[in-house]
């Protein structure tokens, strides 16, 4: 099964709604990669081949 990843702010409304929609359709829970991780620490972010990535706004995350 294809894995799902969301780049967004954990706990933010759109990220949470997407996770609920995945569950409602029998899809696996998406991995959440915080914007602070993408923007801040310089470590590589690895994805499994075939991963679908959804990119959300950082929303109200002042750090991002």
CHARMM-style PDB file with segment names, atoms N, HN, CA, C and O in Angstrom:
ATOM      1  N   UNK     1       0.848  -1.187   0.000  1.00  0.00      PROA
ATOM      2  CA  UNK     1       0.000   0.000   0.000  1.00  0.00      PROA
ATOM      3  C   UNK     1       0.887   1.242   0.000  1.00  0.00      PROA
ATOM      4  O   UNK     1       1.947   1.251   0.625  1.00  0.00      PROA
ATOM      5  N   UNK     2       0.463   2.263  -0.685  1.00  0.00      PROA
ATOM      6  HN  UNK     2      -0.398   2.255  -1.193  1.00  0.00      PROA
ATOM      7  CA  UNK     2       1.197   3.517  -0.761  1.00  0.00      PROA
ATOM      8  C   UNK     2       1.223   4.195   0.594  1.00  0.00      PROA
ATOM      9  O   UNK     2       0.214   4.233   1.299  1.00  0.00      PROA
ATOM     10  N   UNK     3       2.384   4.733   0.959  1.00  0.00      PROA
ATOM     11  HN  UNK     3       3.203   4.702   0.386  1.00  0.00      PROA
ATOM     12  CA  UNK     3       2.456   5.481   2.205  1.00  0.00      PROA
ATOM     13  C   UNK     3       2.160   6.952   1.918  1.00  0.00      PROA
ATOM     14  O   UNK     3       2.368   7.442   0.808  1.00  0.00      PROA
ATOM     15  N   UNK     4       1.676   7.634   2.938  1.00  0.00      PROA
ATOM     16  HN  UNK     4       1.507   7.236   3.840  1.00  0.00      PROA
ATOM     17  CA  UNK     4       1.288   9.035   2.827  1.00  0.00      PROA
ATOM     18  C   UNK     4       2.102   9.863   3.806  1.00  0.00      PROA
ATOM     19  O   UNK     4       2.358   9.436   4.931  1.00  0.00      PROA
ATOM     20  N   UNK     5       2.503  11.043   3.375  1.00  0.00      PROA
ATOM     21  HN  UNK     5       2.294  11.390   2.460  1.00  0.00      PROA
ATOM     22  CA  UNK     5       3.234  11.969   4.239  1.00  0.00      PROA
ATOM     23  C   UNK     5       2.649  13.356   4.058  1.00  0.00      PROA
ATOM     24  O   UNK     5       2.301  13.755   2.946  1.00  0.00      PROA
ATOM     25  N   UNK     6       2.544  14.086   5.155  1.00  0.00      PROA
ATOM     26  HN  UNK     6       2.827  13.763   6.057  1.00  0.00      PROA
ATOM     27  CA  UNK     6       2.092  15.472   5.115  1.00  0.00      PROA
ATOM     28  C   UNK     6       3.207  16.346   5.674  1.00  0.00      PROA
ATOM     29  O   UNK     6       3.694  16.105   6.779  1.00  0.00      PROA
ATOM     30  N   UNK     7       3.611  17.363   4.911  1.00  0.00      PROA
ATOM     31  HN  UNK     7       3.215  17.558   4.014  1.00  0.00      PROA
ATOM     32  CA  UNK     7       4.502  18.387   5.437  1.00  0.00      PROA
ATOM     33  C   UNK     7       3.573  19.482   5.935  1.00  0.00      PROA
ATOM     34  O   UNK     7       2.853  20.105   5.155  1.00  0.00      PROA
ATOM     35  N   UNK     8       3.599  19.706   7.230  1.00  0.00      PROA
ATOM     36  HN  UNK     8       4.184  19.200   7.863  1.00  0.00      PROA
ATOM     37  CA  UNK     8       2.683  20.676   7.829  1.00  0.00      PROA
ATOM     38  C   UNK     8       2.989  20.859   9.301  1.00  0.00      PROA
ATOM     39  O   UNK     8       4.041  20.443   9.786  1.00  0.00      PROA
ATOM     40  N   UNK     9       2.072  21.475   9.998  1.00  0.00      PROA
ATOM     41  HN  UNK     9       1.218  21.813   9.604  1.00  0.00      PROA
ATOM     42  CA  UNK     9       2.225  21.722  11.425  1.00  0.00      PROA
ATOM     43  C   UNK     9       1.403  20.700  12.190  1.00  0.00      PROA
ATOM     44  O   UNK     9       0.179  20.677  12.062  1.00  0.00      PROA
ATOM     45  N   UNK    10       2.055  19.847  12.991  1.00  0.00      PROA
ATOM     46  HN  UNK    10       3.049  19.865  13.096  1.00  0.00      PROA
ATOM     47  CA  UNK    10       1.312  18.844  13.759  1.00  0.00      PROA
ATOM     48  C   UNK    10       0.225  19.501  14.623  1.00  0.00      PROA
ATOM     49  O   UNK    10       0.461  20.522  15.270  1.00  0.00      PROA
ATOM     50  N   UNK    11      -0.959  18.899  14.620  1.00  0.00      PROA
ATOM     51  HN  UNK    11      -1.151  18.069  14.095  1.00  0.00      PROA
ATOM     52  CA  UNK    11      -2.072  19.418  15.405  1.00  0.00      PROA
ATOM     53  C   UNK    11      -2.850  20.527  14.714  1.00  0.00      PROA
ATOM     54  O   UNK    11      -3.913  20.924  15.191  1.00  0.00      PROA
ATOM     55  N   UNK    12      -2.338  21.029  13.602  1.00  0.00      PROA
ATOM     56  HN  UNK    12      -1.474  20.706  13.215  1.00  0.00      PROA
ATOM     57  CA  UNK    12      -3.027  22.086  12.861  1.00  0.00      PROA
ATOM     58  C   UNK    12      -4.262  21.495  12.188  1.00  0.00      PROA
ATOM     59  O   UNK    12      -4.270  20.320  11.822  1.00  0.00      PROA
ATOM     60  N   UNK    13      -5.278  22.286  12.029  1.00  0.00      PROA
ATOM     61  HN  UNK    13      -5.272  23.241  12.326  1.00  0.00      PROA
ATOM     62  CA  UNK    13      -6.583  21.828  11.553  1.00  0.00      PROA
ATOM     63  C   UNK    13      -6.526  21.056  10.235  1.00  0.00      PROA
ATOM     64  O   UNK    13      -7.088  19.964  10.150  1.00  0.00      PROA
ATOM     65  N   UNK    14      -5.876  21.579   9.226  1.00  0.00      PROA
ATOM     66  HN  UNK    14      -5.419  22.466   9.295  1.00  0.00      PROA
ATOM     67  CA  UNK    14      -5.849  20.902   7.914  1.00  0.00      PROA
ATOM     68  C   UNK    14      -5.108  19.567   7.978  1.00  0.00      PROA
ATOM     69  O   UNK    14      -5.511  18.594   7.341  1.00  0.00      PROA
ATOM     70  N   UNK    15      -4.038  19.529   8.741  1.00  0.00      PROA
ATOM     71  HN  UNK    15      -3.710  20.320   9.259  1.00  0.00      PROA
ATOM     72  CA  UNK    15      -3.278  18.283   8.888  1.00  0.00      PROA
ATOM     73  C   UNK    15      -4.134  17.239   9.598  1.00  0.00      PROA
ATOM     74  O   UNK    15      -4.175  16.078   9.191  1.00  0.00      PROA
ATOM     75  N   UNK    16      -4.812  17.659  10.655  1.00  0.00      PROA
ATOM     76  HN  UNK    16      -4.778  18.602  10.985  1.00  0.00      PROA
ATOM     77  CA  UNK    16      -5.677  16.757  11.416  1.00  0.00      PROA
ATOM     78  C   UNK    16      -6.841  16.265  10.565  1.00  0.00      PROA
ATOM     79  O   UNK    16      -7.164  15.078  10.597  1.00  0.00      PROA
ATOM     80  N   UNK    17      -7.472  17.148   9.809  1.00  0.00      PROA
ATOM     81  HN  UNK    17      -7.210  18.113   9.783  1.00  0.00      PROA
ATOM     82  CA  UNK    17      -8.592  16.749   8.952  1.00  0.00      PROA
ATOM     83  C   UNK    17      -8.147  15.759   7.874  1.00  0.00      PROA
ATOM     84  O   UNK    17      -8.875  14.821   7.550  1.00  0.00      PROA
ATOM     85  N   UNK    18      -6.961  15.969   7.328  1.00  0.00      PROA
ATOM     86  HN  UNK    18      -6.370  16.731   7.592  1.00  0.00      PROA
ATOM     87  CA  UNK    18      -6.456  15.035   6.319  1.00  0.00      PROA
ATOM     88  C   UNK    18      -6.235  13.653   6.935  1.00  0.00      PROA
ATOM     89  O   UNK    18      -6.576  12.640   6.325  1.00  0.00      PROA
ATOM     90  N   UNK    19      -5.669  13.609   8.134  1.00  0.00      PROA
ATOM     91  HN  UNK    19      -5.392  14.432   8.630  1.00  0.00      PROA
ATOM     92  CA  UNK    19      -5.450  12.327   8.817  1.00  0.00      PROA
ATOM     93  C   UNK    19      -6.780  11.627   9.085  1.00  0.00      PROA
ATOM     94  O   UNK    19      -6.877  10.410   8.923  1.00  0.00      PROA
ATOM     95  N   UNK    20      -7.806  12.377   9.493  1.00  0.00      PROA
ATOM     96  HN  UNK    20      -7.727  13.365   9.624  1.00  0.00      PROA
ATOM     97  CA  UNK    20      -9.128  11.791   9.722  1.00  0.00      PROA
ATOM     98  C   UNK    20      -9.735  11.274   8.418  1.00  0.00      PROA
ATOM     99  O   UNK    20     -10.366  10.217   8.407  1.00  0.00      PROA
ATOM    100  N   UNK    21      -9.549  12.009   7.321  1.00  0.00      PROA
ATOM    101  HN  UNK    21      -9.037  12.868   7.330  1.00  0.00      PROA
ATOM    102  CA  UNK    21     -10.072  11.577   6.022  1.00  0.00      PROA
ATOM    103  C   UNK    21      -9.385  10.278   5.577  1.00  0.00      PROA
ATOM    104  O   UNK    21     -10.030   9.392   5.017  1.00  0.00      PROA
ATOM    105  N   UNK    22      -8.092  10.172   5.824  1.00  0.00      PROA
ATOM    106  HN  UNK    22      -7.567  10.891   6.279  1.00  0.00      PROA
ATOM    107  CA  UNK    22      -7.375   8.937   5.482  1.00  0.00      PROA
ATOM    108  C   UNK    22      -7.976   7.760   6.247  1.00  0.00      PROA
ATOM    109  O   UNK    22      -8.255   6.712   5.665  1.00  0.00      PROA
ATOM    110  N   UNK    23      -8.172   7.938   7.538  1.00  0.00      PROA
ATOM    111  HN  UNK    23      -7.945   8.789   8.011  1.00  0.00      PROA
ATOM    112  CA  UNK    23      -8.729   6.869   8.374  1.00  0.00      PROA
ATOM    113  C   UNK    23     -10.130   6.490   7.920  1.00  0.00      PROA
ATOM    114  O   UNK    23     -10.475   5.309   7.888  1.00  0.00      PROA
ATOM    115  N   UNK    24     -10.941   7.486   7.567  1.00  0.00      PROA
ATOM    116  HN  UNK    24     -10.661   8.445   7.592  1.00  0.00      PROA
ATOM    117  CA  UNK    24     -12.314   7.228   7.144  1.00  0.00      PROA
ATOM    118  C   UNK    24     -12.379   6.427   5.846  1.00  0.00      PROA
ATOM    119  O   UNK    24     -13.373   5.753   5.574  1.00  0.00      PROA
ATOM    120  N   UNK    25     -11.321   6.503   5.054  1.00  0.00      PROA
ATOM    121  HN  UNK    25     -10.514   7.050   5.274  1.00  0.00      PROA
ATOM    122  CA  UNK    25     -11.288   5.787   3.769  1.00  0.00      PROA
ATOM    123  C   UNK    25     -10.411   4.547   3.822  1.00  0.00      PROA
ATOM    124  O   UNK    25     -10.077   3.969   2.787  1.00  0.00      PROA
ATOM    125  N   UNK    26     -10.041   4.140   5.030  1.00  0.00      PROA
ATOM    126  HN  UNK    26     -10.312   4.609   5.870  1.00  0.00      PROA
ATOM    127  CA  UNK    26      -9.262   2.914   5.186  1.00  0.00      PROA
ATOM    128  C   UNK    26      -7.810   3.027   4.768  1.00  0.00      PROA
ATOM    129  O   UNK    26      -7.146   2.017   4.538  1.00  0.00      PROA
ATOM    130  N   UNK    27      -7.312   4.249   4.668  1.00  0.00      PROA
ATOM    131  HN  UNK    27      -7.852   5.070   4.854  1.00  0.00      PROA
ATOM    132  CA  UNK    27      -5.918   4.466   4.292  1.00  0.00      PROA
ATOM    133  C   UNK    27      -5.045   4.504   5.543  1.00  0.00      PROA
ATOM    134  O   UNK    27      -5.544   4.764   6.638  1.00  0.00      PROA
ATOM    135  N   UNK    28      -3.756   4.248   5.391  1.00  0.00      PROA
ATOM    136  HN  UNK    28      -3.351   4.037   4.502  1.00  0.00      PROA
ATOM    137  CA  UNK    28      -2.881   4.305   6.556  1.00  0.00      PROA
ATOM    138  C   UNK    28      -2.758   5.729   7.091  1.00  0.00      PROA
ATOM    139  O   UNK    28      -2.951   6.705   6.366  1.00  0.00      PROA
ATOM    140  N   UNK    29      -2.438   5.818   8.361  1.00  0.00      PROA
ATOM    141  HN  UNK    29      -2.282   5.025   8.950  1.00  0.00      PROA
ATOM    142  CA  UNK    29      -2.227   7.135   8.971  1.00  0.00      PROA
ATOM    143  C   UNK    29      -1.024   7.792   8.309  1.00  0.00      PROA
ATOM    144  O   UNK    29       0.018   7.154   8.157  1.00  0.00      PROA
ATOM    145  N   UNK    30      -1.151   9.064   7.910  1.00  0.00      PROA
ATOM    146  HN  UNK    30      -1.998   9.582   8.033  1.00  0.00      PROA
ATOM    147  CA  UNK    30      -0.016   9.711   7.251  1.00  0.00      PROA
ATOM    148  C   UNK    30       1.096  10.047   8.236  1.00  0.00      PROA
ATOM    149  O   UNK    30       0.854  10.354   9.403  1.00  0.00      PROA
ATOM    150  N   UNK    31       2.300   9.980   7.735  1.00  0.00      PROA
ATOM    151  HN  UNK    31       2.497   9.731   6.787  1.00  0.00      PROA
ATOM    152  CA  UNK    31       3.461  10.471   8.493  1.00  0.00      PROA
ATOM    153  C   UNK    31       3.396  11.988   8.418  1.00  0.00      PROA
ATOM    154  O   UNK    31       3.093  12.545   7.363  1.00  0.00      PROA
ATOM    155  N   UNK    32       3.674  12.657   9.518  1.00  0.00      PROA
ATOM    156  HN  UNK    32       3.921  12.205  10.375  1.00  0.00      PROA
ATOM    157  CA  UNK    32       3.660  14.121   9.535  1.00  0.00      PROA
ATOM    158  C   UNK    32       5.090  14.610   9.722  1.00  0.00      PROA
ATOM    159  O   UNK    32       5.757  14.272  10.700  1.00  0.00      PROA
ATOM    160  N   UNK    33       5.545  15.410   8.769  1.00  0.00      PROA
ATOM    161  HN  UNK    33       5.004  15.685   7.974  1.00  0.00      PROA
ATOM    162  CA  UNK    33       6.864  16.016   8.845  1.00  0.00      PROA
ATOM    163  C   UNK    33       6.644  17.498   9.140  1.00  0.00      PROA
ATOM    164  O   UNK    33       6.130  18.227   8.291  1.00  0.00      PROA
ATOM    165  N   UNK    34       7.027  17.949  10.333  1.00  0.00      PROA
ATOM    166  HN  UNK    34       7.444  17.356  11.023  1.00  0.00      PROA
ATOM    167  CA  UNK    34       6.799  19.346  10.693  1.00  0.00      PROA
ATOM    168  C   UNK    34       7.624  20.315   9.837  1.00  0.00      PROA
ATOM    169  O   UNK    34       8.753  20.019   9.445  1.00  0.00      PROA
ATOM    170  N   UNK    35       7.033  21.471   9.563  1.00  0.00      PROA
ATOM    171  HN  UNK    35       6.116  21.712   9.881  1.00  0.00      PROA
ATOM    172  CA  UNK    35       7.749  22.502   8.826  1.00  0.00      PROA
ATOM    173  C   UNK    35       9.037  22.887   9.533  1.00  0.00      PROA
ATOM    174  O   UNK    35      10.034  23.178   8.873  1.00  0.00      PROA
ATOM    175  N   UNK    36       9.038  22.894  10.864  1.00  0.00      PROA
ATOM    176  HN  UNK    36       8.228  22.656  11.400  1.00  0.00      PROA
ATOM    177  CA  UNK    36      10.256  23.247  11.592  1.00  0.00      PROA
ATOM    178  C   UNK    36      11.386  22.269  11.282  1.00  0.00      PROA
ATOM    179  O   UNK    36      12.555  22.654  11.281  1.00  0.00      PROA
ATOM    180  N   UNK    37      11.049  21.024  11.022  1.00  0.00      PROA
ATOM    181  HN  UNK    37      10.099  20.711  11.022  1.00  0.00      PROA
ATOM    182  CA  UNK    37      12.054  20.008  10.641  1.00  0.00      PROA
ATOM    183  C   UNK    37      12.560  20.268   9.227  1.00  0.00      PROA
ATOM    184  O   UNK    37      13.756  20.157   8.960  1.00  0.00      PROA
ATOM    185  N   UNK    38      11.649  20.612   8.327  1.00  0.00      PROA
ATOM    186  HN  UNK    38      10.677  20.702   8.544  1.00  0.00      PROA
ATOM    187  CA  UNK    38      12.024  20.881   6.933  1.00  0.00      PROA
ATOM    188  C   UNK    38      12.923  22.116   6.850  1.00  0.00      PROA
ATOM    189  O   UNK    38      13.907  22.122   6.111  1.00  0.00      PROA
ATOM    190  N   UNK    39      12.590  23.143   7.597  1.00  0.00      PROA
ATOM    191  HN  UNK    39      11.790  23.138   8.198  1.00  0.00      PROA
ATOM    192  CA  UNK    39      13.295  24.418   7.488  1.00  0.00      PROA
ATOM    193  C   UNK    39      14.513  24.560   8.378  1.00  0.00      PROA
ATOM    194  O   UNK    39      15.379  25.398   8.127  1.00  0.00      PROA
ATOM    195  N   UNK    40      14.585  23.720   9.446  1.00  0.00      PROA
ATOM    196  HN  UNK    40      13.882  23.039   9.651  1.00  0.00      PROA
ATOM    197  CA  UNK    40      15.540  24.085  10.459  1.00  0.00      PROA
ATOM    198  C   UNK    40      16.782  23.283  10.695  1.00  0.00      PROA
ATOM    199  O   UNK    40      17.825  23.887  10.948  1.00  0.00      PROA
ATOM    200  N   UNK    41      16.764  21.982  10.633  1.00  0.00      PROA
ATOM    201  HN  UNK    41      15.917  21.492  10.427  1.00  0.00      PROA
ATOM    202  CA  UNK    41      17.907  21.276  11.188  1.00  0.00      PROA
ATOM    203  C   UNK    41      18.918  20.764  10.162  1.00  0.00      PROA
ATOM    204  O   UNK    41      19.966  20.249  10.554  1.00  0.00      PROA
ATOM    205  N   UNK    42      18.644  20.885   8.885  1.00  0.00      PROA
ATOM    206  HN  UNK    42      17.793  21.303   8.566  1.00  0.00      PROA
ATOM    207  CA  UNK    42      19.604  20.516   7.860  1.00  0.00      PROA
ATOM    208  C   UNK    42      19.763  19.019   7.604  1.00  0.00      PROA
ATOM    209  O   UNK    42      20.504  18.625   6.704  1.00  0.00      PROA
ATOM    210  N   UNK    43      19.080  18.180   8.381  1.00  0.00      PROA
ATOM    211  HN  UNK    43      18.477  18.500   9.113  1.00  0.00      PROA
ATOM    212  CA  UNK    43      19.156  16.736   8.143  1.00  0.00      PROA
ATOM    213  C   UNK    43      18.281  16.359   6.953  1.00  0.00      PROA
ATOM    214  O   UNK    43      17.248  16.981   6.706  1.00  0.00      PROA
ATOM    215  N   UNK    44      18.706  15.341   6.226  1.00  0.00      PROA
ATOM    216  HN  UNK    44      19.545  14.836   6.426  1.00  0.00      PROA
ATOM    217  CA  UNK    44      17.928  14.864   5.084  1.00  0.00      PROA
ATOM    218  C   UNK    44      16.617  14.258   5.564  1.00  0.00      PROA
ATOM    219  O   UNK    44      16.562  13.638   6.626  1.00  0.00      PROA
ATOM    220  N   UNK    45      15.576  14.440   4.785  1.00  0.00      PROA
ATOM    221  HN  UNK    45      15.621  14.944   3.922  1.00  0.00      PROA
ATOM    222  CA  UNK    45      14.285  13.814   5.053  1.00  0.00      PROA
ATOM    223  C   UNK    45      14.105  12.759   3.974  1.00  0.00      PROA
ATOM    224  O   UNK    45      14.099  13.071   2.784  1.00  0.00      PROA
ATOM    225  N   UNK    46      13.962  11.533   4.388  1.00  0.00      PROA
ATOM    226  HN  UNK    46      13.967  11.279   5.355  1.00  0.00      PROA
ATOM    227  CA  UNK    46      13.867  10.436   3.436  1.00  0.00      PROA
ATOM    228  C   UNK    46      12.422   9.950   3.319  1.00  0.00      PROA
ATOM    229  O   UNK    46      11.678   9.898   4.298  1.00  0.00      PROA
ATOM    230  N   UNK    47      12.056   9.600   2.094  1.00  0.00      PROA
ATOM    231  HN  UNK    47      12.660   9.643   1.298  1.00  0.00      PROA
ATOM    232  CA  UNK    47      10.731   9.067   1.806  1.00  0.00      PROA
ATOM    233  C   UNK    47      10.889   7.714   1.132  1.00  0.00      PROA
ATOM    234  O   UNK    47      11.804   7.506   0.335  1.00  0.00      PROA
ATOM    235  N   UNK    48       9.996   6.804   1.458  1.00  0.00      PROA
ATOM    236  HN  UNK    48       9.253   6.972   2.105  1.00  0.00      PROA
ATOM    237  CA  UNK    48       9.971   5.506   0.790  1.00  0.00      PROA
ATOM    238  C   UNK    48       9.551   5.722  -0.666  1.00  0.00      PROA
ATOM    239  O   UNK    48       8.744   6.609  -0.943  1.00  0.00      PROA
ATOM    240  N   UNK    49      10.077   4.937  -1.589  1.00  0.00      PROA
ATOM    241  HN  UNK    49      10.733   4.216  -1.364  1.00  0.00      PROA
ATOM    242  CA  UNK    49       9.627   5.051  -2.982  1.00  0.00      PROA
ATOM    243  C   UNK    49       8.105   4.892  -3.064  1.00  0.00      PROA
ATOM    244  O   UNK    49       7.531   4.024  -2.407  1.00  0.00      PROA
ATOM    245  N   UNK    50       7.471   5.718  -3.859  1.00  0.00      PROA
ATOM    246  HN  UNK    50       7.938   6.424  -4.393  1.00  0.00      PROA
ATOM    247  CA  UNK    50       6.026   5.659  -4.043  1.00  0.00      PROA
ATOM    248  C   UNK    50       5.225   6.445  -3.018  1.00  0.00      PROA
ATOM    249  O   UNK    50       3.996   6.459  -3.077  1.00  0.00      PROA
ATOM    250  N   UNK    51       5.905   7.104  -2.075  1.00  0.00      PROA
ATOM    251  HN  UNK    51       6.903   7.092  -2.027  1.00  0.00      PROA
ATOM    252  CA  UNK    51       5.200   7.893  -1.055  1.00  0.00      PROA
ATOM    253  C   UNK    51       4.508   9.081  -1.713  1.00  0.00      PROA
ATOM    254  O   UNK    51       5.104   9.789  -2.525  1.00  0.00      PROA
ATOM    255  N   UNK    52       3.243   9.289  -1.354  1.00  0.00      PROA
ATOM    256  HN  UNK    52       2.759   8.714  -0.695  1.00  0.00      PROA
ATOM    257  CA  UNK    52       2.522  10.484  -1.788  1.00  0.00      PROA
ATOM    258  C   UNK    52       2.726  11.554  -0.719  1.00  0.00      PROA
ATOM    259  O   UNK    52       2.498  11.305   0.465  1.00  0.00      PROA
ATOM    260  N   UNK    53       3.156  12.747  -1.139  1.00  0.00      PROA
ATOM    261  HN  UNK    53       3.341  12.950  -2.100  1.00  0.00      PROA
ATOM    262  CA  UNK    53       3.454  13.824  -0.202  1.00  0.00      PROA
ATOM    263  C   UNK    53       2.470  14.968  -0.413  1.00  0.00      PROA
ATOM    264  O   UNK    53       2.308  15.475  -1.523  1.00  0.00      PROA
ATOM    265  N   UNK    54       1.820  15.358   0.670  1.00  0.00      PROA
ATOM    266  HN  UNK    54       1.951  14.946   1.571  1.00  0.00      PROA
ATOM    267  CA  UNK    54       0.906  16.505   0.660  1.00  0.00      PROA
ATOM    268  C   UNK    54       1.622  17.631   1.401  1.00  0.00      PROA
ATOM    269  O   UNK    54       2.155  17.419   2.490  1.00  0.00      PROA
ATOM    270  N   UNK    55       1.636  18.814   0.820  1.00  0.00      PROA
ATOM    271  HN  UNK    55       1.203  18.987  -0.065  1.00  0.00      PROA
ATOM    272  CA  UNK    55       2.298  19.956   1.447  1.00  0.00      PROA
ATOM    273  C   UNK    55       1.233  20.959   1.861  1.00  0.00      PROA
ATOM    274  O   UNK    55       0.478  21.473   1.036  1.00  0.00      PROA
ATOM    275  N   UNK    56       1.193  21.225   3.170  1.00  0.00      PROA
ATOM    276  HN  UNK    56       1.807  20.807   3.841  1.00  0.00      PROA
ATOM    277  CA  UNK    56       0.255  22.193   3.730  1.00  0.00      PROA
ATOM    278  C   UNK    56       0.996  23.475   4.089  1.00  0.00      PROA
ATOM    279  O   UNK    56       2.222  23.489   4.207  1.00  0.00      PROA
ATOM    280  N   UNK    57       0.247  24.527   4.255  1.00  0.00      PROA
ATOM    281  HN  UNK    57      -0.748  24.516   4.159  1.00  0.00      PROA
ATOM    282  CA  UNK    57       0.798  25.788   4.751  1.00  0.00      PROA
ATOM    283  C   UNK    57       1.292  25.586   6.176  1.00  0.00      PROA
ATOM    284  O   UNK    57       0.743  24.758   6.902  1.00  0.00      PROA
ATOM    285  N   UNK    58       2.312  26.321   6.591  1.00  0.00      PROA
ATOM    286  HN  UNK    58       2.758  26.994   6.001  1.00  0.00      PROA
ATOM    287  CA  UNK    58       2.736  26.229   7.989  1.00  0.00      PROA
ATOM    288  C   UNK    58       1.697  26.828   8.937  1.00  0.00      PROA
ATOM    289  O   UNK    58       1.828  26.714  10.155  1.00  0.00      PROA
ATOM    290  N   UNK    59       0.677  27.457   8.385  1.00  0.00      PROA
ATOM    291  HN  UNK    59       0.570  27.549   7.395  1.00  0.00      PROA
ATOM    292  CA  UNK    59      -0.419  27.969   9.211  1.00  0.00      PROA
ATOM    293  C   UNK    59       0.048  29.023  10.193  1.00  0.00      PROA
ATOM    294  O   UNK    59       0.713  29.989   9.819  1.00  0.00      PROA
ATOM    295  N   UNK    60      -0.301  28.831  11.439  1.00  0.00      PROA
ATOM    296  HN  UNK    60      -0.842  28.046  11.743  1.00  0.00      PROA
ATOM    297  CA  UNK    60       0.021  29.825  12.450  1.00  0.00      PROA
ATOM    298  C   UNK    60       1.269  29.469  13.271  1.00  0.00      PROA
ATOM    299  O   UNK    60       1.468  29.993  14.368  1.00  0.00      PROA
ATOM    300  N   UNK    61       2.098  28.583  12.733  1.00  0.00      PROA
ATOM    301  HN  UNK    61       1.936  28.158  11.843  1.00  0.00      PROA
ATOM    302  CA  UNK    61       3.329  28.205  13.421  1.00  0.00      PROA
ATOM    303  C   UNK    61       4.344  29.325  13.265  1.00  0.00      PROA
ATOM    304  O   UNK    61       4.981  29.445  12.219  1.00  0.00      PROA
ATOM    305  N   UNK    62       4.497  30.139  14.291  1.00  0.00      PROA
ATOM    306  HN  UNK    62       3.980  30.042  15.140  1.00  0.00      PROA
ATOM    307  CA  UNK    62       5.385  31.305  14.246  1.00  0.00      PROA
ATOM    308  C   UNK    62       6.835  30.906  14.013  1.00  0.00      PROA
ATOM    309  O   UNK    62       7.582  31.656  13.385  1.00  0.00      PROA
ATOM    310  N   UNK    63       7.243  29.756  14.499  1.00  0.00      PROA
ATOM    311  HN  UNK    63       6.636  29.147  15.009  1.00  0.00      PROA
ATOM    312  CA  UNK    63       8.616  29.298  14.316  1.00  0.00      PROA
ATOM    313  C   UNK    63       8.909  29.022  12.842  1.00  0.00      PROA
ATOM    314  O   UNK    63       9.996  29.326  12.350  1.00  0.00      PROA
ATOM    315  N   UNK    64       7.943  28.451  12.150  1.00  0.00      PROA
ATOM    316  HN  UNK    64       7.061  28.203  12.549  1.00  0.00      PROA
ATOM    317  CA  UNK    64       8.129  28.142  10.730  1.00  0.00      PROA
ATOM    318  C   UNK    64       8.037  29.402   9.895  1.00  0.00      PROA
ATOM    319  OT1 UNK    64       8.168  29.345   8.673  1.00  0.00      PROA
TER     320      UNK     64
END
